[in-house]
Coordinates of C-alpha atoms and ligand atoms in Angstrom, one line a residue:
M126 CA -23.3 13.6 -37.2
S127 CA -20.6 14.4 -34.8
F128 CA -19.7 17.7 -36.0
G129 CA -23.0 19.2 -36.6
S130 CA -24.3 18.2 -33.1
T131 CA -21.5 20.0 -31.4
L132 CA -22.3 23.2 -33.5
E133 CA -23.9 25.9 -31.6
D134 CA -26.5 26.9 -34.3
R135 CA -28.0 23.8 -35.6
G136 CA -31.4 25.4 -36.3
Y137 CA -29.7 27.7 -38.8
F138 CA -27.7 24.9 -40.5
H139 CA -30.4 22.6 -40.7
L140 CA -32.6 25.1 -42.5
H141 CA -30.0 26.0 -45.0
S142 CA -28.5 22.6 -45.5
R143 CA -31.8 21.2 -46.5
R144 CA -31.5 23.3 -49.8
V145 CA -28.0 21.8 -50.7
A146 CA -29.2 18.3 -49.4
D147 CA -32.4 18.7 -51.8
H148 CA -30.0 19.1 -54.7
A149 CA -27.8 16.3 -53.5
D150 CA -30.9 14.0 -53.2
D151 CA -32.2 14.8 -56.6
A152 CA -32.2 11.5 -58.2
S153 CA -34.0 12.5 -61.2
D154 CA -31.0 14.5 -62.7
N155 CA -29.0 11.8 -64.7
K156 CA -25.8 13.7 -64.7
V157 CA -22.8 13.8 -62.1
G158 CA -23.9 17.0 -60.9
V159 CA -21.7 19.7 -59.1
I160 CA -22.8 22.0 -56.5
G161 CA -21.0 25.1 -55.4
I162 CA -20.9 26.6 -51.9
V163 CA -19.5 29.8 -52.1
G164 CA -18.7 32.7 -49.7
M165 CA -15.7 34.7 -48.2
G166 CA -13.2 33.2 -45.7
G167 CA -14.6 32.3 -42.4
M168 CA -18.3 32.4 -43.5
G169 CA -18.9 28.8 -42.7
K170 CA -18.7 27.1 -45.9
T171 CA -16.7 24.1 -44.5
T172 CA -18.9 23.8 -41.6
F173 CA -21.9 23.9 -43.9
A174 CA -20.5 21.1 -46.4
Q175 CA -19.7 19.0 -43.2
V176 CA -23.4 19.3 -42.1
V177 CA -24.6 18.1 -45.5
Y178 CA -21.9 15.4 -45.7
N179 CA -22.7 14.1 -42.3
D180 CA -26.7 14.1 -42.8
K181 CA -27.9 10.8 -42.3
D182 CA -30.7 11.3 -45.0
V183 CA -28.3 12.6 -47.6
R184 CA -25.7 9.8 -47.1
E185 CA -28.4 7.2 -47.6
H186 CA -28.7 8.1 -51.3
F187 CA -25.0 7.3 -52.1
N188 CA -22.9 4.3 -52.1
L189 CA -19.6 6.0 -52.0
T190 CA -18.9 9.1 -50.2
T191 CA -15.5 10.9 -49.5
W192 CA -14.1 14.2 -48.5
V193 CA -11.0 16.1 -50.0
C194 CA -9.5 19.1 -48.6
V195 CA -8.0 20.7 -51.8
S196 CA -6.7 24.3 -50.7
E197 CA -4.4 26.4 -52.6
D198 CA -2.2 24.0 -54.1
F199 CA -4.4 22.3 -56.6
D200 CA -2.5 19.0 -57.7
P201 CA -4.6 16.6 -59.8
F202 CA -2.4 13.7 -58.8
G203 CA -2.7 14.3 -55.1
V204 CA -6.6 15.1 -55.3
T205 CA -7.2 11.9 -57.4
K206 CA -5.1 9.7 -54.9
T207 CA -6.9 11.1 -52.0
I208 CA -10.3 10.5 -53.5
L209 CA -9.2 6.9 -54.4
D210 CA -8.0 6.2 -50.9
G211 CA -11.1 7.7 -49.5
V212 CA -13.6 5.4 -51.6
T213 CA -11.4 2.3 -51.2
S214 CA -10.6 2.9 -47.4
S215 CA -6.9 2.1 -48.3
T216 CA -3.7 3.6 -49.3
S217 CA -2.5 3.1 -52.8
N218 CA 1.2 3.2 -53.9
I219 CA 0.3 4.2 -57.6
E220 CA 2.6 6.8 -58.8
D221 CA 1.1 7.4 -62.3
L222 CA -1.9 9.5 -62.7
N223 CA -3.2 7.6 -65.6
E224 CA -3.2 4.4 -63.5
L225 CA -4.7 6.2 -60.6
Q226 CA -7.5 7.4 -62.8
L227 CA -8.2 4.0 -64.2
Q228 CA -8.5 2.5 -60.8
L229 CA -10.8 5.3 -59.8
K230 CA -12.9 5.0 -62.8
E231 CA -13.3 1.3 -62.1
K232 CA -14.2 1.9 -58.4
L233 CA -16.9 4.7 -59.3
N234 CA -18.2 2.6 -62.0
G235 CA -21.9 2.4 -61.7
N236 CA -21.8 3.8 -58.2
K237 CA -23.8 6.8 -57.0
F238 CA -21.1 8.8 -55.1
L239 CA -20.8 11.9 -53.1
L240 CA -17.6 13.9 -53.2
I241 CA -16.9 16.9 -51.4
L242 CA -14.0 19.1 -52.7
D243 CA -13.4 21.5 -49.8
D244 CA -11.6 24.9 -50.4
V245 CA -11.0 24.9 -54.1
W246 CA -9.0 27.9 -55.6
N247 CA -8.0 26.6 -58.9
K248 CA -9.8 28.3 -61.8
N249 CA -7.8 26.4 -64.7
N250 CA -10.3 24.7 -66.9
N251 CA -7.8 22.1 -68.1
D252 CA -6.9 21.0 -64.5
W253 CA -10.5 20.6 -63.7
E254 CA -11.0 18.6 -67.0
I255 CA -8.3 16.4 -66.1
L256 CA -9.5 15.7 -62.4
S257 CA -13.2 15.2 -63.4
D258 CA -12.5 12.5 -66.1
P259 CA -13.0 9.5 -63.9
F260 CA -16.1 11.0 -62.3
K261 CA -18.0 10.6 -65.5
S262 CA -18.2 6.7 -64.8
G263 CA -20.3 7.3 -61.6
A264 CA -23.9 6.4 -61.6
Q265 CA -26.9 8.8 -62.3
G266 CA -27.3 11.3 -59.5
S267 CA -23.8 11.2 -58.1
R268 CA -22.9 14.6 -56.7
I269 CA -19.7 16.8 -56.1
I270 CA -19.9 19.7 -53.7
V271 CA -17.4 22.1 -54.1
T272 CA -16.6 25.0 -51.5
T273 CA -14.9 28.0 -52.7
H274 CA -14.2 31.6 -52.0
D275 CA -14.8 32.4 -55.8
D276 CA -17.8 32.4 -58.0
E277 CA -15.4 31.8 -61.0
V278 CA -14.2 28.5 -59.5
A279 CA -17.6 27.5 -59.4
S280 CA -18.2 28.4 -63.1
V281 CA -15.2 26.6 -64.2
M282 CA -16.4 23.5 -62.4
R283 CA -19.9 24.0 -64.1
T284 CA -21.8 23.8 -61.1
F285 CA -25.5 23.4 -61.8
A286 CA -26.5 24.8 -58.6
T287 CA -24.7 27.5 -56.4
H288 CA -25.4 27.9 -52.9
P289 CA -24.1 31.2 -51.5
V290 CA -23.3 31.0 -47.8
K291 CA -24.9 33.9 -46.2
K292 CA -23.8 35.9 -43.1
L293 CA -25.2 34.5 -39.8
P294 CA -28.7 35.7 -39.3
V295 CA -28.7 38.9 -37.0
Q296 CA -30.7 36.9 -34.2
E297 CA -28.0 34.2 -34.4
R298 CA -24.9 36.6 -33.9
W299 CA -25.8 37.7 -30.4
S300 CA -26.4 34.1 -29.1
L301 CA -23.1 32.8 -30.7
F302 CA -21.2 35.8 -29.3
A303 CA -22.8 35.3 -25.9
R304 CA -21.9 31.7 -25.7
H305 CA -18.2 32.5 -26.2
A306 CA -18.1 36.0 -24.3
F307 CA -20.0 35.1 -21.0
H308 CA -19.7 32.2 -18.8
D309 CA -22.5 29.7 -19.3
A310 CA -23.7 32.2 -22.1
N311 CA -25.3 34.1 -19.5
S312 CA -25.3 37.9 -20.5
N313 CA -27.8 38.9 -17.9
A314 CA -25.1 38.6 -15.3
H315 CA -23.4 41.4 -16.9
L316 CA -26.0 43.9 -18.2
E317 CA -23.5 46.8 -18.1
L318 CA -21.6 44.9 -20.9
Q319 CA -24.6 44.1 -23.2
E320 CA -24.7 47.5 -25.1
F321 CA -21.0 47.1 -25.8
G322 CA -21.4 43.6 -26.8
Q323 CA -24.2 44.5 -29.1
K324 CA -22.0 47.0 -30.9
I325 CA -19.0 44.6 -31.1
V326 CA -21.4 42.0 -32.7
E327 CA -22.5 44.5 -35.3
K328 CA -18.9 45.2 -36.3
C329 CA -18.2 41.3 -36.7
Q330 CA -20.4 41.7 -39.9
G331 CA -22.1 38.4 -39.3
L332 CA -18.9 36.3 -39.7
P333 CA -19.0 33.4 -37.4
L334 CA -15.3 32.9 -37.3
V335 CA -14.8 36.6 -36.2
I336 CA -17.8 36.6 -33.7
K337 CA -16.1 33.5 -31.9
T338 CA -12.6 34.6 -32.0
I339 CA -13.4 38.3 -30.6
G340 CA -15.9 36.8 -28.1
G341 CA -13.6 34.1 -26.6
P342 CA -10.9 36.6 -25.1
L343 CA -13.7 39.0 -24.0
Q344 CA -14.7 36.3 -21.4
F345 CA -11.6 36.8 -19.5
K346 CA -12.1 40.6 -19.4
L347 CA -15.6 41.1 -18.2
D348 CA -15.2 44.8 -17.8
V349 CA -16.7 47.8 -19.5
C350 CA -13.3 49.6 -20.1
E351 CA -12.0 46.7 -21.9
W352 CA -15.1 46.2 -24.1
E353 CA -15.0 49.8 -25.0
K354 CA -11.4 49.4 -26.0
V355 CA -12.2 46.7 -28.4
L356 CA -14.8 49.1 -29.9
S357 CA -12.1 51.6 -30.6
R358 CA -11.8 52.5 -34.4
E359 CA -8.3 51.6 -35.2
L360 CA -8.8 48.0 -34.4
W361 CA -11.5 47.6 -37.1
E362 CA -9.9 49.7 -39.7
L363 CA -9.9 48.1 -43.3
S364 CA -6.9 46.0 -44.1
N365 CA -3.9 47.9 -45.9
N366 CA -2.0 45.8 -48.5
E367 CA 0.5 44.4 -46.3
T368 CA -2.4 42.7 -44.2
K369 CA -4.8 42.3 -46.8
N370 CA -5.6 38.7 -45.8
I371 CA -5.9 39.1 -42.2
L372 CA -9.4 40.3 -41.2
P373 CA -8.6 43.4 -38.9
A374 CA -10.9 42.0 -36.2
L375 CA -9.0 38.8 -35.7
R376 CA -6.0 40.8 -35.0
L377 CA -7.6 41.5 -31.7
S378 CA -7.6 38.0 -30.7
Y379 CA -3.8 37.9 -30.9
R380 CA -3.5 41.3 -29.2
Y381 CA -5.4 39.8 -26.3
L382 CA -3.5 36.6 -25.9
P383 CA -1.6 36.2 -22.7
L384 CA 2.1 37.1 -23.6
D385 CA 3.4 33.5 -23.0
L386 CA 1.0 32.0 -25.3
K387 CA 1.9 34.2 -28.3
P388 CA 5.0 32.4 -29.4
C389 CA 3.1 29.0 -28.9
L390 CA 0.2 30.1 -31.3
A391 CA 3.0 31.5 -33.7
Y392 CA 4.9 28.3 -33.9
C393 CA 1.6 26.3 -34.6
S394 CA 1.0 28.5 -37.6
I395 CA 3.9 26.5 -39.2
L396 CA 3.0 23.1 -37.5
L397 CA -0.7 23.0 -38.2
K398 CA -1.0 24.2 -41.7
D399 CA -3.3 21.4 -43.0
H400 CA -2.4 19.0 -40.3
A401 CA -4.2 17.8 -37.2
F402 CA -2.3 17.5 -34.0
K403 CA -3.0 15.6 -30.9
K404 CA -2.5 17.5 -27.5
E405 CA 0.2 15.5 -26.3
Q406 CA 2.3 15.8 -29.3
L407 CA 1.8 19.4 -29.4
I408 CA 2.9 19.8 -25.8
L409 CA 6.1 17.8 -26.4
L410 CA 6.9 20.0 -29.4
W411 CA 6.3 23.1 -27.4
M412 CA 8.5 21.9 -24.6
A413 CA 11.2 20.8 -27.0
E414 CA 11.2 24.5 -28.5
G415 CA 11.5 25.9 -25.0
L416 CA 8.2 27.8 -25.4
L417 CA 6.7 26.8 -21.9
H418 CA 7.5 28.7 -19.0
A419 CA 8.1 26.8 -15.8
M420 CA 5.8 27.6 -12.8
E421 CA 5.8 26.4 -9.3
N422 CA 3.6 23.6 -8.4
K423 CA 3.0 22.6 -12.0
T424 CA 4.6 20.2 -14.2
M425 CA 5.6 21.2 -17.9
E426 CA 2.9 19.0 -19.1
Q427 CA 0.2 20.8 -17.0
I428 CA 1.4 24.1 -18.2
G429 CA 1.1 22.9 -21.7
D430 CA -2.3 21.6 -20.9
D431 CA -3.4 24.9 -19.8
Y432 CA -2.0 26.7 -22.8
F433 CA -3.7 24.1 -25.1
Y434 CA -7.1 24.6 -23.5
T435 CA -6.8 28.5 -23.5
L436 CA -6.1 28.3 -27.3
I437 CA -9.2 26.2 -27.7
S438 CA -11.3 28.4 -25.4
R439 CA -10.4 31.4 -27.5
S440 CA -11.2 29.5 -30.8
L441 CA -7.7 30.0 -32.0
F442 CA -7.6 26.1 -32.1
Q443 CA -10.6 24.0 -33.1
R444 CA -11.2 20.4 -32.6
S445 CA -10.8 18.3 -35.9
S446 CA -14.1 17.0 -37.3
E447 CA -12.4 13.9 -38.2
D448 CA -11.0 13.2 -34.8
E449 CA -12.2 15.1 -31.7
S450 CA -8.9 14.2 -29.9
C451 CA -7.1 16.4 -32.5
I452 CA -7.1 20.0 -33.3
V453 CA -6.6 22.1 -36.2
M454 CA -6.1 25.7 -37.1
H455 CA -8.4 27.6 -39.2
D456 CA -6.5 29.0 -42.2
L457 CA -7.3 32.4 -41.3
I458 CA -6.0 32.1 -37.8
N459 CA -3.0 30.6 -39.5
D460 CA -2.5 33.6 -41.6
L461 CA -3.1 35.7 -38.5
A462 CA -0.3 33.9 -36.5
N463 CA 1.9 34.0 -39.4
F464 CA 1.4 37.7 -39.9
C465 CA 1.9 38.5 -36.2
I466 CA 5.4 36.9 -36.0
R467 CA 6.7 38.8 -38.9
Ligands
LIG785 N1 -23.5 29.0 -38.1 C1 -22.3 29.0 -37.4 N2 -22.5 29.0 -36.0 C2 -21.5 28.8 -35.3 N3 -20.3 28.7 -35.6 C3 -19.9 28.5 -37.0 C4 -20.9 28.7 -37.9 N4 -20.5 28.7 -39.2 C5 -19.1 28.6 -38.8 N5 -18.9 28.5 -37.8 C6 -17.5 28.6 -37.1 O1 -16.7 29.5 -37.8 C7 -15.6 29.1 -38.2 C8 -15.3 29.3 -39.7 O2 -16.0 28.4 -40.4 P1 -15.7 27.5 -41.6 O3 -14.3 27.0 -41.5 O4 -16.6 26.6 -42.1 O5 -15.5 28.7 -42.7 P2 -15.1 28.8 -44.3 O6 -16.0 29.6 -45.0 O7 -15.0 27.3 -44.7 O8 -13.7 29.5 -44.4 P3 -12.6 29.4 -45.3 O9 -13.1 30.1 -46.5 O10 -11.4 30.2 -44.7 O11 -12.1 27.9 -45.6 C9 -15.4 27.7 -37.6 O12 -14.7 27.6 -36.4 C10 -16.8 27.2 -37.5 O13 -16.9 26.3 -36.5
LIG786 MG1 -13.3 26.1 -45.4

């Protein structure tokens, strides 16, 4: 379980994933059942689905497993093709939806499968009917786990169980923050900051993504004045129309980014939308765009390296769960970077 084992709050996940896993294990149900994981952006739905997907005990119950990142542009052809490619571990050249569906039906036939549809937005009943047709050939106890922001999506997909992802429990919030804001997670070395830190954590409203992205930059500013500034009201105001999709708290992480790194992050908002990149590729692209600033005693590659690891340490990049050598950008951070360059 590579992703789960790197997660800071395994206890929390283990406890909660059991509930979804129990449904996924439930072989007495003879339908291909859909389970919804529902919650707002940055709550941890994908992370949660990954823990369930990678759970050895859960996987034992299925002959075929695959994961599809669906996102906003729902396209039955593309999703069906990704599922087929996933379950056959190959790349098909089929260009017709009907033919794809026939092949998928054949592959699923009699097999107990586990399919994760991550980040579904589409509420069109007809699209879901089309997509789900081949799933009916799966064996008893097959499961589809859907992550979505929207309860309505879950009901269109006729989930038999819905698991709302809750805010991080209060006791977990501080430890997650401390791991990002203090070196070695040691908040005792900075007692003067603890009170401000607690207040900052309160304002993050239990959203792990916000706690991480606020905490990360603060490790470079272990100073009471700076932490007080972070608490200042305007930075936490509710979003207005123009910024409605950007969590106000996340804007802080951009504000605190060293000047040289801002264009690099902004550039990545175009590049990293739904793509994973290797460090070396990214550094070459930054170089080609003239985004790295020469420094004495350092090669361009070393400067790119520094930028890269700074963006990871601030949780603006995250390592891909499929390939640890690649990084991806969370969609909310992507929105943030796009917003900031406008
Ligand atoms: N319990 C947790 N402990 C520590 N970090 C967490 C936890 N849950 C989520 N995270 C981190 O928070 C970030 C957001 O999580 P995730 O991508 O799973 O959210 P999401 O609900 O799928 O968001 P979206 O709706 O935008 O897709 C990730 O960086 C993830 O590693
Ligand atoms: Mg997600």
